[in-house]
Amino acid sequence: MPGKAVSIYDIAQLAGVSTATVSKVLNGKGSISQATKDRVLEIAQREGYVASYAARTLSRGDTHTVGILAPDVSNPFFSALERRVETHLYDAGYVCYVCDTGNDAGRARRNLQSLAQRQVSGLVFVNGRYDLDDLGVADGLPVVEVDPVMHARRPWTVSVGNDFSAMARDAVRLLARRGCRRIALLSVFTGATSSDGEWMGLRATLAEFGLTPDRNLVLVGPHRKESRVEAAELVGQCLDDGYRMDGIVCLGDRIALGACQALRERGLEIGRDVLVVGMDNSLFSQVAVPAISSVDRHEDEMAECGVEALLSMVRGEEPEEDRITVGYDIVERESTLGA
Amino acid sequence: MPGKAVSIYDIAQLAGVSTATVSKVLNGKGSISQATKDRVLEIAQREGYVASYAARTLSRGDTHTVGILAPDVSNPFFSALERRVETHLYDAGYVCYVCDTGNDAGRARRNLQSLAQRQVSGLVFVNGRYDLDDLGVADGLPVVEVDPVMHARRPWTVSVGNDFSAMARDAVRLLARRGCRRIALLSVFTGATSSDGEWMGLRATLAEFGLTPDRNLVLVGPHRKESRVEAAELVGQCLDDGYRMDGIVCLGDRIALGACQALRERGLEIGRDVLVVGMDNSLFSQVAVPAISSVDRHEDEMAECGVEALLSMVRGEEPEEDRITVGYDIVERESTLGA
DNA sequence: TTGAAAGCGATACCAT
DNA sequence: ATGGTATCGCTTTCAA
């Protein structure tokens, strides 16, 4: 109920000019005498005039708005990523519609519907797990996937994320250098980690250190519960079955937290009996006791690259590369250093 | 570049009716013969028609959109709260513009400008720390503050949050019942906690147990650093100055984390030498070792009440109460139970 | 049951 | 340097 909004017509009246002139002044187009310019500006200011975006959109055909589709609320990494994307877009003059997909395709579809109606200029999927084709994304609408689980092969789409295999490889190397001989890989299911690629990478990396892999130490859950809980169960089960490891590479900090819990419950000391490295370098890894080494995934860089790619597409430039990989570094803490 | 969008006019042509009829069918208004209805629907479907929200907004004058202003990315509690609000709004048929204020008034002001242009139907401030009056919120625009730091006195504004004094009181009671005699209160500055009210509440509550308060144990930082770090320093300083406590009520989980760190560094055992209770009941309190007791603030209820209040205002109903208080409960864990 | 036509608020082309 | 006016896509009132 914002009173009766003042329109461009009102301003024109007050200034004794036409709406065309007001529009030009406000958008800095055409050539207008300084005097008129000042007068119009002054009046618009005084009357608290704000242009209606709906009207502008209707006549210009561009909303300067992008839709962000992000998954559930539970993972701080995604929330943070989403907020970063949003911030970069805002700085570029865009405003965002944010939709929580709850990681549910049906819901994402409905979200998409709303966004289509609103004619967003582009779309950002955060950690998307969908096939963009049968999700009904309008043809030709620029899309970027940030930290995607699976990479869509669709025109006008670019993915920005990490090279998980490389990260896992480096994490394994770290542990091996610290003396681990029996290194476990721990993850809950995501397209990226359940692939054979990971396992193969592990094999090759272990070989560098003269170690042989043990399939019993490749722990991958179905992700049917909270990842921390599931991870704890996987590690617990593994140990209870009699398999021992002296190092664990965890694909996520919450997973690492679960691993630590299971180890602790069985009297194993983290950082001494078993070295642990996580991923995301979230607050969790920092505040855990002992602090957990973790791979920093350069989330802000992801967000920034993603936004840049999106806006370039919005400008009509076809993307050169449909897959951007951002760097990472391993932050070492007590869990791999021994107190 | 979503091709050339199909408009209501195209559908009308194809169906051999007027745009008025199509509009009615699509909105379920007026009375239309079943035959026409089916035909139009079928064609709209086939052509993948989506109504332009800009046009609809322009002619109807309602955007069915609300703006959410939320602070920085760093606190998962706020992110989660924001996402909850967004979800409830979405379920009610609204879409949200989300803006990250970075807790900066200037930035919030610019955000508001964008939102005003877009003629949002309402506004949600998450954990706002601003004076709505000099922030330039349009008169008469419905606003709800969720978990606000200060309560605005402005028409068409309702605040939804917890009763911090009551929460602190109950936390103190818990510690007192568990045998604490020297209870500290720890917080980083926020309007809500620095007030004398808190201190007075502490005094009265301690009195219930025959305890006398010690001003040296009321620790309030300026919130100039990350709250966990600041909290650790406050507690550390306090201990190093020779003041001892056997219980700490922390106004936030990250603050509790900081307190625990300081205690641990000084050889004090949490849950035995010093009992600790936090607030937010976030993942942090659950995964800490030992796990930290924490006040669950019913965030989802906050979000839900807030959205409900907002939508009722959007419908034009003046709010009965401008301040809604939601409940809480204390979840006890090792930090107050002793291993 | 259906349709013609008048807005909604801003932009931009074409005159003046 | 300005202004008239068609246009964007949809809703809605009033007649038919």
XYZ file of C-alpha atoms (C1' of nucleotides) in Angstrom:
710
model
C 0.000 0.000 0.000
C 2.703 2.528 -0.824
C 0.201 5.353 -1.185
C -0.352 6.398 -4.743
C 3.018 6.135 -6.373
C 4.137 9.136 -8.354
C 4.571 8.379 -12.027
C 6.692 9.828 -14.752
C 3.620 11.663 -15.879
C 3.338 13.528 -12.610
C 6.932 14.607 -12.829
C 6.431 15.781 -16.393
C 3.449 17.879 -15.327
C 5.255 19.418 -12.417
C 8.264 20.260 -14.532
C 6.164 21.504 -17.404
C 7.736 19.148 -19.910
C 6.770 15.919 -21.620
C 7.271 12.430 -20.306
C 9.711 11.852 -23.118
C 11.925 14.575 -21.763
C 11.736 13.265 -18.233
C 12.640 9.813 -19.420
C 15.625 11.174 -21.295
C 16.849 13.138 -18.325
C 16.512 10.218 -15.980
C 18.323 7.871 -18.300
C 20.911 10.356 -19.489
C 19.945 9.829 -23.114
C 19.336 12.316 -25.894
C 20.380 15.893 -25.426
C 18.624 18.053 -22.907
C 19.436 21.571 -21.765
C 21.138 21.812 -18.442
C 18.319 23.937 -17.102
C 15.602 21.381 -17.846
C 17.823 18.626 -16.632
C 18.307 20.292 -13.267
C 14.669 21.122 -12.878
C 13.458 17.625 -13.653
C 16.042 16.018 -11.436
C 15.162 18.328 -8.612
C 11.468 17.626 -8.854
C 11.905 13.889 -9.203
C 14.064 13.972 -6.128
C 11.617 16.043 -4.161
C 8.651 13.903 -5.078
C 10.528 10.742 -4.247
C 9.975 9.412 -7.719
C 11.066 5.882 -8.490
C 10.575 4.443 -11.925
C 8.381 1.388 -12.137
C 10.445 -1.558 -13.105
C 7.447 -3.356 -14.464
C 6.783 -0.594 -16.952
C 10.415 -0.265 -17.845
C 10.733 -3.980 -18.349
C 7.669 -4.066 -20.489
C 8.933 -1.430 -22.852
C 12.601 -2.309 -22.804
C 12.278 -6.040 -22.655
C 15.122 -6.561 -20.212
C 14.584 -7.230 -16.535
C 18.114 -6.880 -15.255
C 17.218 -9.656 -12.896
C 18.587 -13.139 -12.500
C 17.167 -16.185 -10.808
C 19.203 -18.257 -8.419
C 18.218 -21.812 -7.695
C 19.885 -23.234 -4.637
C 19.378 -26.420 -2.672
C 18.397 -26.976 0.907
C 19.192 -24.774 3.766
C 21.191 -27.299 5.695
C 24.597 -26.916 4.148
C 26.329 -23.669 5.064
C 28.696 -24.072 2.167
C 25.883 -23.702 -0.336
C 24.212 -20.897 1.532
C 27.449 -19.010 1.600
C 28.051 -19.683 -2.049
C 24.592 -18.494 -2.952
C 25.029 -15.302 -0.999
C 28.322 -14.663 -2.705
C 26.794 -15.062 -6.124
C 24.019 -12.735 -5.167
C 26.442 -10.136 -3.920
C 28.508 -10.144 -7.074
C 25.377 -9.836 -9.168
C 24.135 -6.989 -7.075
C 27.406 -5.185 -7.544
C 26.915 -5.554 -11.277
C 23.550 -3.852 -11.044
C 21.390 -6.928 -10.998
C 18.879 -8.027 -8.428
C 18.247 -11.669 -7.714
C 15.255 -13.838 -7.324
C 16.326 -16.612 -5.038
C 14.522 -19.921 -4.958
C 15.082 -22.791 -2.621
C 14.743 -25.964 -4.600
C 15.066 -28.198 -1.575
C 17.019 -30.376 -3.966
C 13.766 -31.524 -5.419
C 13.292 -31.601 -9.169
C 9.553 -30.977 -8.988
C 10.055 -27.958 -6.895
C 12.832 -26.699 -9.106
C 10.473 -27.023 -12.021
C 7.892 -24.841 -10.328
C 10.580 -22.360 -9.420
C 11.598 -22.226 -13.020
C 8.042 -21.505 -13.973
C 7.882 -18.452 -11.728
C 11.215 -17.257 -12.978
C 10.186 -17.686 -16.588
C 7.137 -15.529 -16.006
C 9.344 -12.902 -14.557
C 11.584 -13.104 -17.535
C 14.873 -13.271 -15.751
C 17.892 -12.415 -17.825
C 19.756 -15.480 -16.656
C 19.846 -18.356 -14.230
C 22.323 -19.597 -11.673
C 22.133 -23.116 -10.338
C 24.026 -23.643 -7.134
C 25.140 -27.233 -6.656
C 22.569 -28.401 -9.141
C 21.839 -32.074 -9.442
C 19.424 -31.865 -12.290
C 19.436 -32.540 -15.921
C 18.707 -29.134 -17.320
C 17.047 -30.580 -20.363
C 14.118 -32.228 -18.694
C 13.801 -29.436 -16.201
C 12.260 -27.194 -18.790
C 14.750 -24.372 -18.927
C 13.829 -22.084 -21.783
C 16.034 -22.451 -24.815
C 18.692 -19.842 -25.150
C 18.420 -18.576 -21.611
C 21.928 -18.134 -20.196
C 22.640 -20.493 -17.343
C 25.601 -21.037 -15.101
C 26.041 -23.919 -12.764
C 28.206 -23.183 -9.777
C 29.725 -26.164 -7.991
C 27.527 -28.530 -9.982
C 27.194 -32.200 -9.302
C 26.703 -33.083 -12.904
C 27.647 -30.967 -15.853
C 24.881 -30.179 -18.266
C 25.572 -30.303 -21.965
C 23.313 -27.554 -23.131
C 24.003 -24.470 -25.218
C 24.404 -21.253 -23.300
C 25.437 -23.065 -20.177
C 28.706 -22.890 -18.354
C 29.753 -24.775 -15.253
C 32.116 -23.422 -12.669
C 33.580 -25.734 -10.091
C 36.581 -27.558 -8.740
C 38.447 -30.492 -10.101
C 37.441 -33.009 -7.463
C 39.795 -35.671 -8.678
C 42.718 -33.320 -8.384
C 41.663 -32.248 -4.920
C 41.314 -35.830 -3.763
C 44.659 -36.669 -5.313
C 46.415 -33.865 -3.497
C 44.752 -34.753 -0.247
C 45.934 -38.333 -0.623
C 49.424 -37.092 -1.385
C 49.415 -35.004 1.740
C 48.502 -37.962 3.880
C 51.004 -40.203 2.155
C 53.737 -37.658 2.729
C 52.767 -37.563 6.380
C 53.398 -41.270 6.546
C 50.001 -42.841 6.013
C 50.100 -46.273 4.428
C 46.444 -47.244 4.477
C 44.418 -44.338 3.197
C 40.633 -44.387 3.117
C 38.396 -42.313 0.873
C 35.133 -41.252 2.455
C 32.134 -39.697 0.794
C 28.410 -39.743 0.606
C 27.030 -40.148 -2.838
C 27.265 -37.358 -5.354
C 27.799 -37.841 -9.025
C 31.284 -36.508 -8.735
C 32.604 -38.843 -6.116
C 30.998 -42.152 -6.774
C 32.520 -42.340 -10.192
C 35.205 -44.808 -10.982
C 37.370 -41.842 -11.818
C 37.897 -41.198 -8.178
C 38.858 -44.703 -7.411
C 41.200 -44.798 -10.357
C 42.784 -41.573 -9.259
C 43.315 -43.010 -5.833
C 44.995 -46.028 -7.275
C 47.399 -43.995 -9.340
C 48.182 -41.614 -6.551
C 48.863 -44.348 -4.063
C 51.132 -45.956 -6.595
C 53.306 -42.846 -6.564
C 54.167 -43.732 -3.010
C 54.492 -47.427 -3.581
C 51.195 -48.138 -1.878
C 48.477 -50.471 -3.038
C 44.861 -49.468 -2.754
C 42.348 -51.422 -0.751
C 38.830 -51.371 -2.038
C 37.587 -51.922 1.489
C 38.813 -48.466 2.315
C 36.729 -46.743 -0.334
C 33.714 -45.732 1.692
C 30.809 -44.274 -0.226
C 27.376 -43.896 1.332
C 24.023 -43.484 -0.372
C 23.447 -40.085 1.241
C 20.179 -41.082 2.776
C 20.795 -39.326 6.062
C 22.546 -36.222 7.170
C 26.018 -36.589 5.750
C 27.787 -36.351 9.082
C 25.770 -39.180 10.519
C 26.131 -41.326 7.478
C 29.870 -40.753 7.414
C 30.185 -41.763 11.048
C 28.338 -44.972 10.320
C 30.457 -45.799 7.308
C 33.695 -45.348 9.188
C 32.344 -47.109 12.230
C 31.215 -50.073 10.168
C 34.521 -50.249 8.399
C 36.469 -50.317 11.642
C 34.105 -52.747 13.265
C 34.570 -55.040 10.300
C 38.223 -55.139 11.150
C 39.634 -52.902 8.446
C 42.107 -50.370 9.716
C 43.178 -47.134 8.088
C 45.712 -44.572 9.179
C 44.438 -41.717 7.069
C 41.070 -40.590 5.704
C 40.327 -38.218 2.856
C 36.818 -36.860 3.418
C 34.888 -35.194 0.620
C 33.379 -32.487 2.801
C 33.862 -31.051 6.263
C 30.693 -32.453 7.670
C 31.787 -35.822 6.460
C 35.099 -35.305 8.198
C 33.243 -34.412 11.351
C 31.378 -37.695 11.166
C 34.601 -39.599 10.573
C 36.209 -37.978 13.589
C 33.275 -38.886 15.721
C 33.457 -42.540 14.751
C 37.197 -42.629 15.339
C 36.905 -40.978 18.707
C 34.181 -43.347 19.823
C 36.527 -46.212 19.127
C 39.405 -44.737 21.042
C 41.451 -43.704 18.034
C 43.275 -40.412 18.315
C 42.868 -38.025 15.415
C 46.099 -36.622 14.107
C 48.104 -39.454 15.622
C 46.434 -42.810 15.040
C 44.519 -41.586 12.057
C 45.114 -38.434 10.017
C 42.044 -36.727 8.613
C 41.557 -34.188 5.862
C 38.239 -32.625 4.891
C 36.964 -30.309 2.198
C 35.263 -26.911 2.085
C 37.451 -25.330 4.728
C 34.332 -24.268 6.541
C 34.026 -22.974 10.044
C 33.444 -26.563 11.103
C 36.923 -27.650 10.251
C 38.330 -24.641 12.060
C 36.448 -25.062 15.300
C 36.632 -28.809 15.546
C 38.870 -30.225 18.253
C 41.351 -31.092 17.058
C 41.130 -28.673 14.139
C 40.735 -30.478 10.838
C 42.893 -29.936 7.779
C 40.715 -29.018 4.862
C 40.739 -28.126 1.209
C 39.773 -24.526 0.605
C 37.676 -24.568 -2.542
C 37.885 -20.869 -3.372
C 34.162 -20.373 -3.216
C 34.288 -16.684 -3.776
C 36.281 -17.178 -6.931
C 33.644 -19.659 -8.043
C 30.926 -17.144 -7.443
C 32.789 -14.397 -9.189
C 33.697 -16.427 -12.249
C 30.164 -17.707 -12.464
C 28.651 -14.272 -12.391
C 31.130 -12.990 -14.908
C 30.362 -15.832 -17.286
C 26.646 -15.344 -16.857
C 26.722 -11.643 -17.524
C 28.847 -12.078 -20.585
C 26.247 -14.474 -21.946
C 23.473 -12.096 -21.028
C 25.268 -9.553 -23.156
C 24.911 -12.021 -25.984
C 28.478 -13.289 -26.075
C 28.622 -17.001 -26.638
C 30.892 -18.581 -24.007
C 34.316 -19.746 -25.161
C 34.598 -22.502 -22.598
C 31.647 -24.269 -21.075
C 33.584 -25.468 -18.097
C 35.620 -23.328 -15.763
C 37.767 -24.888 -13.091
C 38.820 -22.858 -10.117
C 41.788 -23.559 -7.881
C 42.024 -24.770 -4.326
C 44.548 -25.094 -1.572
C 44.949 -27.346 1.360
C 44.936 -25.717 4.760
C 46.756 -27.896 7.192
C 45.684 -28.157 10.799
C 46.125 -30.458 13.762
C 44.331 -33.410 12.231
C 47.265 -34.060 9.914
C 50.032 -32.447 11.921
C 49.648 -34.334 15.181
C 48.896 -31.938 18.036
C 17.599 -14.221 -25.459
C 14.631 -16.541 -24.948
C 13.635 -16.373 -28.599
C 10.563 -14.356 -29.322
C 8.260 -15.029 -26.427
C 4.713 -15.976 -27.273
C 2.214 -13.428 -26.004
C -1.386 -13.604 -24.982
C -2.204 -12.117 -28.338
C -0.695 -15.069 -30.160
C -2.718 -17.468 -28.092
C -5.871 -15.494 -28.770
C -5.227 -15.629 -32.508
C -4.535 -19.314 -32.492
C -7.652 -20.044 -30.471
C -9.752 -17.696 -32.514
C -10.871 -15.701 -29.491
C -10.000 -12.353 -27.930
C -7.223 -11.660 -25.490
C -9.844 -10.901 -22.887
C -11.129 -14.427 -23.120
C -7.686 -15.918 -22.902
C -6.954 -13.832 -19.858
C -10.137 -14.962 -18.193
C -9.464 -18.588 -18.893
C -5.941 -18.372 -17.592
C -7.006 -16.625 -14.430
C -10.176 -18.573 -13.900
C -12.265 -15.422 -13.840
C -15.538 -14.606 -15.557
C -17.536 -17.388 -17.056
C -16.289 -19.159 -20.115
C -17.680 -22.183 -21.883
C -15.892 -25.404 -21.176
C -15.112 -25.834 -24.850
C -13.310 -22.505 -25.166
C -11.608 -23.078 -21.893
C -10.198 -26.409 -23.020
C -9.118 -25.092 -26.358
C -7.306 -22.094 -24.939
C -5.633 -24.105 -22.241
C -4.522 -26.665 -24.724
C -3.026 -24.116 -27.048
C -1.339 -22.169 -24.283
C 0.181 -25.400 -23.098
C 1.306 -26.428 -26.536
C 2.870 -23.069 -27.292
C 4.613 -22.972 -23.944
C 2.976 -19.714 -23.094
C 3.995 -17.961 -19.898
C 2.387 -14.693 -18.942
C 4.691 -11.731 -18.613
C 4.851 -10.696 -15.032
C 5.902 -7.222 -15.976
C 2.753 -6.696 -17.964
C 0.578 -8.285 -15.352
C 2.132 -6.187 -12.644
C 1.715 -3.071 -14.658
C -1.954 -3.598 -15.150
C -2.785 -5.124 -11.817
C -0.512 -3.050 -9.685
C 0.614 -5.909 -7.499
C 3.929 -7.629 -7.897
C 3.412 -10.625 -5.654
C 7.017 -10.214 -4.757
C 8.717 -9.422 -1.494
C 12.190 -8.168 -0.741
C 14.359 -9.778 1.881
C 17.214 -7.845 3.395
C 19.643 -10.037 5.255
C 23.060 -9.394 6.749
C 26.405 -10.921 5.932
C 27.056 -14.386 4.830
C 29.116 -15.413 7.786
C 26.451 -16.463 10.230
C 24.717 -19.690 9.291
C 21.874 -18.896 11.644
C 20.855 -15.914 9.566
C 21.351 -17.676 6.277
C 19.151 -20.471 7.448
C 16.562 -18.059 8.734
C 16.529 -16.194 5.467
C 16.079 -19.357 3.492
C 13.217 -20.389 5.700
C 11.459 -17.099 5.181
C 11.951 -17.407 1.485
C 10.540 -20.903 1.447
C 7.405 -19.962 3.320
C 6.853 -17.029 1.020
C 7.324 -19.180 -1.993
C 4.763 -21.623 -0.720
C 2.363 -18.717 -0.427
C 2.854 -17.900 -4.069
C 5.402 -15.143 -3.672
C 8.859 -14.873 -5.084
C 11.623 -13.118 -3.228
C 14.240 -10.614 -4.091
C 17.063 -11.261 -1.712
C 19.605 -8.590 -0.903
C 22.720 -8.959 1.150
C 23.100 -5.821 3.193
C 26.460 -6.825 4.552
C 25.133 -5.209 7.700
C 25.878 -1.874 6.184
C 23.288 0.877 6.276
C 24.482 2.506 3.061
C 24.220 -0.725 1.233
C 20.819 -1.445 2.728
C 19.715 1.919 1.473
C 20.763 1.109 -2.072
C 19.063 -2.238 -1.771
C 15.888 -0.532 -0.759
C 16.123 1.690 -3.772
C 16.201 -1.283 -6.119
C 13.366 -2.908 -4.279
C 11.273 0.229 -4.369
C 11.656 0.401 -8.125
C 10.499 -3.121 -8.339
C 7.535 -2.304 -6.211
C 7.759 -5.185 -3.830
C 4.592 -5.923 -1.920
C 6.442 -6.135 1.356
C 9.811 -6.274 3.030
C 11.477 -8.661 5.426
C 14.477 -7.598 7.452
C 16.442 -10.464 8.871
C 18.337 -9.541 12.007
C 18.101 -5.886 11.106
C 20.149 -3.403 13.013
C 18.824 -0.308 11.387
C 16.463 2.416 12.227
C 13.832 1.947 9.584
C 12.957 5.604 9.616
C 16.212 6.985 8.346
C 16.660 4.078 6.012
C 14.075 5.463 3.655
C 11.503 2.714 3.669
C 8.441 3.914 1.786
C 5.547 4.894 4.022
C 2.885 2.306 4.338
C 4.944 -0.535 2.921
C 4.452 -3.621 5.092
C 7.604 -4.666 6.862
C 8.463 -7.485 9.179
C 11.629 -7.757 11.152
C 12.648 -11.290 11.959
C 15.027 -11.742 14.862
C 15.657 -8.010 14.990
C 18.297 -6.362 17.085
C 16.277 -3.266 17.690
C 12.547 -2.971 17.318
C 11.363 -0.261 14.989
C 8.419 1.835 15.984
C 6.882 2.406 12.615
C 3.380 1.793 11.335
C 2.894 -1.362 9.308
C 5.837 -3.010 10.941
C 5.873 -6.101 13.066
C 8.829 -7.727 14.748
C 9.115 -11.423 15.335
C 11.753 -12.717 17.692
C 12.639 -14.309 20.964
C 12.503 -12.931 24.430
C 16.218 -12.772 25.066
C 15.877 -11.914 28.712
C 13.723 -14.935 29.305
C 16.129 -17.165 27.443
C 19.079 -15.857 29.410
C 17.112 -16.280 32.610
C 16.297 -19.891 31.891
C 19.848 -20.626 30.877
C 21.067 -19.160 34.164
C 18.521 -21.250 36.030
C 19.727 -24.368 34.318
C 23.301 -23.700 35.356
C 22.283 -22.798 38.880
C 20.319 -26.011 39.194
C 23.367 -27.907 38.016
C 25.288 -26.416 40.895
C 26.991 -23.374 39.433
C 27.624 -20.592 41.955
C 29.567 -18.117 39.855
C 27.781 -17.670 36.566
C 29.140 -15.492 33.790
C 27.173 -13.896 31.002
C 28.996 -13.673 27.682
C 28.040 -11.740 24.611
C 29.322 -9.553 21.861
C 27.463 -6.356 21.440
C 23.982 -6.306 20.086
C 21.308 -3.941 21.195
C 19.475 -6.745 22.869
C 22.218 -7.949 25.136
C 24.104 -4.905 26.202
C 21.058 -3.430 27.789
C 20.765 -3.117 31.509
C 17.747 -5.320 31.266
C 19.936 -8.320 30.810
C 22.048 -7.496 33.772
C 19.009 -6.837 35.906
C 17.496 -10.114 34.851
C 20.656 -11.888 35.808
C 20.592 -10.291 39.228
C 17.015 -11.362 39.905
C 17.543 -14.848 38.620
C 20.661 -15.412 40.647
C 18.782 -14.162 43.674
C 16.308 -17.009 43.245
C 19.151 -19.334 44.098
C 20.611 -17.194 46.833
C 23.498 -16.153 44.632
C 24.898 -12.659 44.247
C 25.923 -11.381 40.858
C 29.422 -10.274 40.076
C 29.745 -7.517 37.541
C 33.162 -8.841 36.614
C 31.451 -11.852 35.171
C 29.295 -9.875 32.782
C 31.388 -10.057 29.649
C 30.243 -7.970 26.704
C 32.494 -7.300 23.757
C 32.237 -4.561 21.139
C 31.821 -7.094 18.315
C 34.724 -5.753 16.355
C 35.999 -9.142 15.333
C 34.513 -12.448 14.484
C 32.354 -13.255 17.466
C 34.055 -16.514 18.286
C 37.435 -14.857 18.460
C 36.170 -11.961 20.466
C 34.417 -14.272 22.903
C 37.581 -16.295 23.401
C 39.465 -13.117 24.203
C 36.869 -11.888 26.660
C 36.830 -15.132 28.570
C 40.582 -15.441 28.410
C 41.070 -11.946 29.725
C 38.599 -12.515 32.497
C 40.347 -15.669 33.653
C 43.777 -14.161 33.310
C 42.611 -11.281 35.464
C 41.928 -13.788 38.162
C 38.172 -13.970 38.048
C 36.819 -17.483 38.084
C 33.432 -18.701 36.957
C 31.913 -22.142 37.062
C 29.235 -21.555 34.456
C 28.864 -19.409 31.339
C 25.719 -18.387 29.533
C 26.705 -17.526 25.974
C 24.415 -15.522 23.717
C 25.144 -17.511 20.591
C 26.794 -20.779 19.642
C 29.793 -19.228 18.037
C 30.320 -17.281 21.200
C 30.101 -20.506 23.150
C 32.681 -22.009 20.837
C 35.010 -19.138 21.655
C 34.420 -19.530 25.350
C 35.191 -23.228 25.165
C 38.376 -22.543 23.323
C 39.575 -20.100 25.979
C 38.666 -22.483 28.758
C 40.406 -25.386 27.121
C 43.547 -23.386 26.505
C 43.700 -22.734 30.218
C 43.281 -26.327 31.207
C 39.679 -26.029 32.365
C 37.439 -28.932 31.529
C 34.105 -28.071 29.958
C 31.154 -29.738 31.610
C 33.081 -30.347 34.804
C 35.097 -27.290 35.822
C 32.883 -24.929 33.893
C 29.429 -25.575 32.486
C 28.594 -23.861 29.220
C 25.331 -23.125 27.481
C 24.996 -21.477 24.095
C 22.168 -20.248 21.908
C 20.896 -20.998 18.383
C 21.197 -24.744 18.721
C 23.142 -24.778 15.509
C 25.180 -27.560 14.061
C 28.143 -26.051 15.875
C 26.800 -26.855 19.291
C 26.008 -30.373 18.163
C 29.354 -31.236 16.687
C 31.516 -29.537 19.278
C 33.470 -31.802 21.575
C 32.106 -31.924 24.131
C 28.701 -31.169 22.669
C 27.350 -27.858 23.909
C 23.941 -27.320 25.483
C 22.081 -24.698 23.568
C 18.840 -22.790 23.380
C 16.786 -23.745 20.366
C 15.237 -20.529 19.147
C 12.531 -22.022 16.953
C 13.768 -20.323 13.842
C 11.298 -21.941 11.574
C 8.443 -20.717 13.712
C 9.956 -17.244 13.501
C 10.062 -17.434 9.759
C 6.545 -18.746 9.529
C 5.027 -16.191 11.877
C 6.895 -13.441 10.119
C 5.642 -14.429 6.716
C 2.122 -14.811 7.992
C 2.182 -11.367 9.550
C 3.627 -9.861 6.413
C 1.076 -11.377 4.105
C -1.772 -10.305 6.305
C -0.491 -6.751 6.084
C -0.067 -7.070 2.364
C -3.743 -7.977 2.250
C -4.379 -4.670 3.914
C -5.065 -5.894 7.420
C -3.513 -3.680 10.017
C -1.543 -5.836 12.450
C -3.057 -6.362 15.900
C 0.237 -6.768 17.664
C 3.465 -5.225 16.454
C 5.619 -7.629 18.353
C 5.419 -11.375 18.209
C 7.465 -13.507 20.547
C 8.195 -17.085 19.678
C 9.134 -19.807 22.110
C 12.376 -21.665 22.713
C 13.678 -24.653 24.508
C 16.943 -25.650 25.971
C 18.623 -28.699 24.549
C 20.960 -30.137 27.086
C 24.200 -31.764 26.090
C 27.528 -32.738 27.601
C 28.650 -29.213 28.383
C 26.179 -28.989 31.227
C 25.772 -32.658 32.044
C 29.367 -33.600 32.649
C 30.506 -36.263 30.153
C -20.452 -16.424 -22.984
C -17.585 -13.261 -25.497
C -15.189 -9.077 -27.189
C -13.745 -4.070 -27.846
C -11.144 -0.931 -25.860
C -9.175 1.819 -22.123
C -5.617 1.855 -19.214
C -0.994 0.559 -16.417
C 4.083 3.459 -16.684
C 7.901 3.928 -19.240
C 10.703 4.047 -23.722
C 12.048 5.462 -28.248
C 11.271 6.758 -32.826
C 10.173 10.568 -35.593
C 8.875 15.119 -35.950
C 9.314 19.793 -34.945
C 16.390 20.693 -27.376
C 11.552 18.916 -26.959
C 7.291 16.671 -27.582
C 3.625 13.503 -29.695
C 2.613 8.999 -29.784
C 2.871 4.053 -30.776
C 4.269 0.210 -28.228
C 5.255 -3.434 -24.700
C 1.605 -7.630 -22.719
C -1.961 -8.099 -19.803
C -6.283 -7.007 -16.972
C -10.760 -5.338 -16.559
C -14.991 -2.869 -17.320
C -18.862 -2.428 -20.055
C -21.627 -3.803 -23.909
C -23.372 -6.927 -26.863
